mmCIF file of C-alpha atoms in Angstrom:
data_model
loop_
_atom_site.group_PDB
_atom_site.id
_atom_site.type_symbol
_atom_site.label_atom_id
_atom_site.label_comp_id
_atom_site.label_asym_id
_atom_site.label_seq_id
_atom_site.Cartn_x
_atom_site.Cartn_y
_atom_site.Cartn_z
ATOM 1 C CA UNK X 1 53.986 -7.740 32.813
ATOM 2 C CA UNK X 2 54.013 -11.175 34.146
ATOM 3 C CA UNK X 3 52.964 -14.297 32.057
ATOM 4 C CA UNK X 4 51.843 -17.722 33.877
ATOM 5 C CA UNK X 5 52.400 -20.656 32.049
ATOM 6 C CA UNK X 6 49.294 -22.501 33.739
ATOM 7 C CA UNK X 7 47.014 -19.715 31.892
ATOM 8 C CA UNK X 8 47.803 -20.980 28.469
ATOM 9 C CA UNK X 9 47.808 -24.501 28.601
ATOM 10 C CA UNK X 10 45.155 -26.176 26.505
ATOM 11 C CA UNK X 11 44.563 -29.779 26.535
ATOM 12 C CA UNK X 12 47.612 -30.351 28.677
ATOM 13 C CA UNK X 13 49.392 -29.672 25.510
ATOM 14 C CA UNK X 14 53.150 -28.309 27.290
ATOM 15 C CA UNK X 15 54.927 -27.777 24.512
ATOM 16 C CA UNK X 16 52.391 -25.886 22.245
ATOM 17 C CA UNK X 17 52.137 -23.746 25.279
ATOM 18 C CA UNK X 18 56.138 -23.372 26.218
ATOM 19 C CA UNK X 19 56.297 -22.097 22.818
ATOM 20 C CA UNK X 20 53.867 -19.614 22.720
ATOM 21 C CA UNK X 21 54.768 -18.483 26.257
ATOM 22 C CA UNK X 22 58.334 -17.582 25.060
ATOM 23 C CA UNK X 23 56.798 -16.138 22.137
ATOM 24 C CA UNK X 24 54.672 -13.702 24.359
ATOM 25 C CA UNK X 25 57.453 -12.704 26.768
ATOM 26 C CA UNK X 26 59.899 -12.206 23.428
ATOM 27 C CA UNK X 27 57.610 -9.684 21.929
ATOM 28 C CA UNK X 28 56.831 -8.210 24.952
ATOM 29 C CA UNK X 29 60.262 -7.590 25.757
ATOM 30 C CA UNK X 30 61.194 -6.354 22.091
ATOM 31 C CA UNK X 31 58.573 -3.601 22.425
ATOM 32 C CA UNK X 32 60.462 -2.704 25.988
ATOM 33 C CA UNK X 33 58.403 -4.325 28.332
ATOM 34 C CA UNK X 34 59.485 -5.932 31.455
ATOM 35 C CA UNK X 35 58.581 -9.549 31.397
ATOM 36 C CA UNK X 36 58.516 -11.953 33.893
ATOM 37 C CA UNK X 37 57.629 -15.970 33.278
ATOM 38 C CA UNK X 38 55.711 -17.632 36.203
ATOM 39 C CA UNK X 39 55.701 -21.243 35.673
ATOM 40 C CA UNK X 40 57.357 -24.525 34.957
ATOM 41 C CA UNK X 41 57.470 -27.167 31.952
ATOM 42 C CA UNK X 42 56.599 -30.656 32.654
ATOM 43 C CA UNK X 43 58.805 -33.585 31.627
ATOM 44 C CA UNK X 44 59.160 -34.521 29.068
ATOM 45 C CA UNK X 45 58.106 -31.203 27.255
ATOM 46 C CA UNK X 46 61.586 -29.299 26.328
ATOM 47 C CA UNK X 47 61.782 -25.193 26.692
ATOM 48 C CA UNK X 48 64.823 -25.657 24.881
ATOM 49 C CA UNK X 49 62.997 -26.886 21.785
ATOM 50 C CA UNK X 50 60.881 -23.865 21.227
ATOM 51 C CA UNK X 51 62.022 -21.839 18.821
ATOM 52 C CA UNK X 52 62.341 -18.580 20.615
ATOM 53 C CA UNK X 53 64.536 -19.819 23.260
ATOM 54 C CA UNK X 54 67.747 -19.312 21.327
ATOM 55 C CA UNK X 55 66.868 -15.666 21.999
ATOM 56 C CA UNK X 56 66.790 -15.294 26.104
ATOM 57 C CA UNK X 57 70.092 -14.695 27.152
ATOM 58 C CA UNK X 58 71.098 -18.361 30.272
ATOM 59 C CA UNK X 59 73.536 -15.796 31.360
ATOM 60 C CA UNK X 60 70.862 -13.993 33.210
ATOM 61 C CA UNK X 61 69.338 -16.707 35.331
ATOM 62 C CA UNK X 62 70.453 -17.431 38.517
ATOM 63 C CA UNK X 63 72.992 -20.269 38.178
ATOM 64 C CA UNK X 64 70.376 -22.510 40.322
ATOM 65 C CA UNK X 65 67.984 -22.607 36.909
ATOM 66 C CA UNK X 66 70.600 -23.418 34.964
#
């Protein structure tokens, strides 16, 4: 499955959507689904706010993301 951020952004409202894209990709992933996030997060919204973030592993991305 792929998400795209873009596709669930309402009222340019970032953050509301950040967190319900990691949300989406978290459950996905929990029932065994591959999962793959297109998109990017706008300053000054934070991915690192949301509150399923704590739960992706940095270790995995490539160290240019990072």
């Amino acid at each position: 499955m792929y998400f795209d951020m873009d596709l669930i952004v309402n009222n340019d409202d970032y953050q509301t959507a950040c967190d319900n894209w990691l949300k989406v990709a978290y459950y996905s992933a929990y029932s065994r689904r591959n999962s793959v996030l297109f998109g990017n997060v706008p300053d000054p919204y934070n991915v690192e706010i949301c509150g399923h973030f704590p739960l992706f592993n940095a270790s995995l991305l490539p160290t240019s993301l990072l």
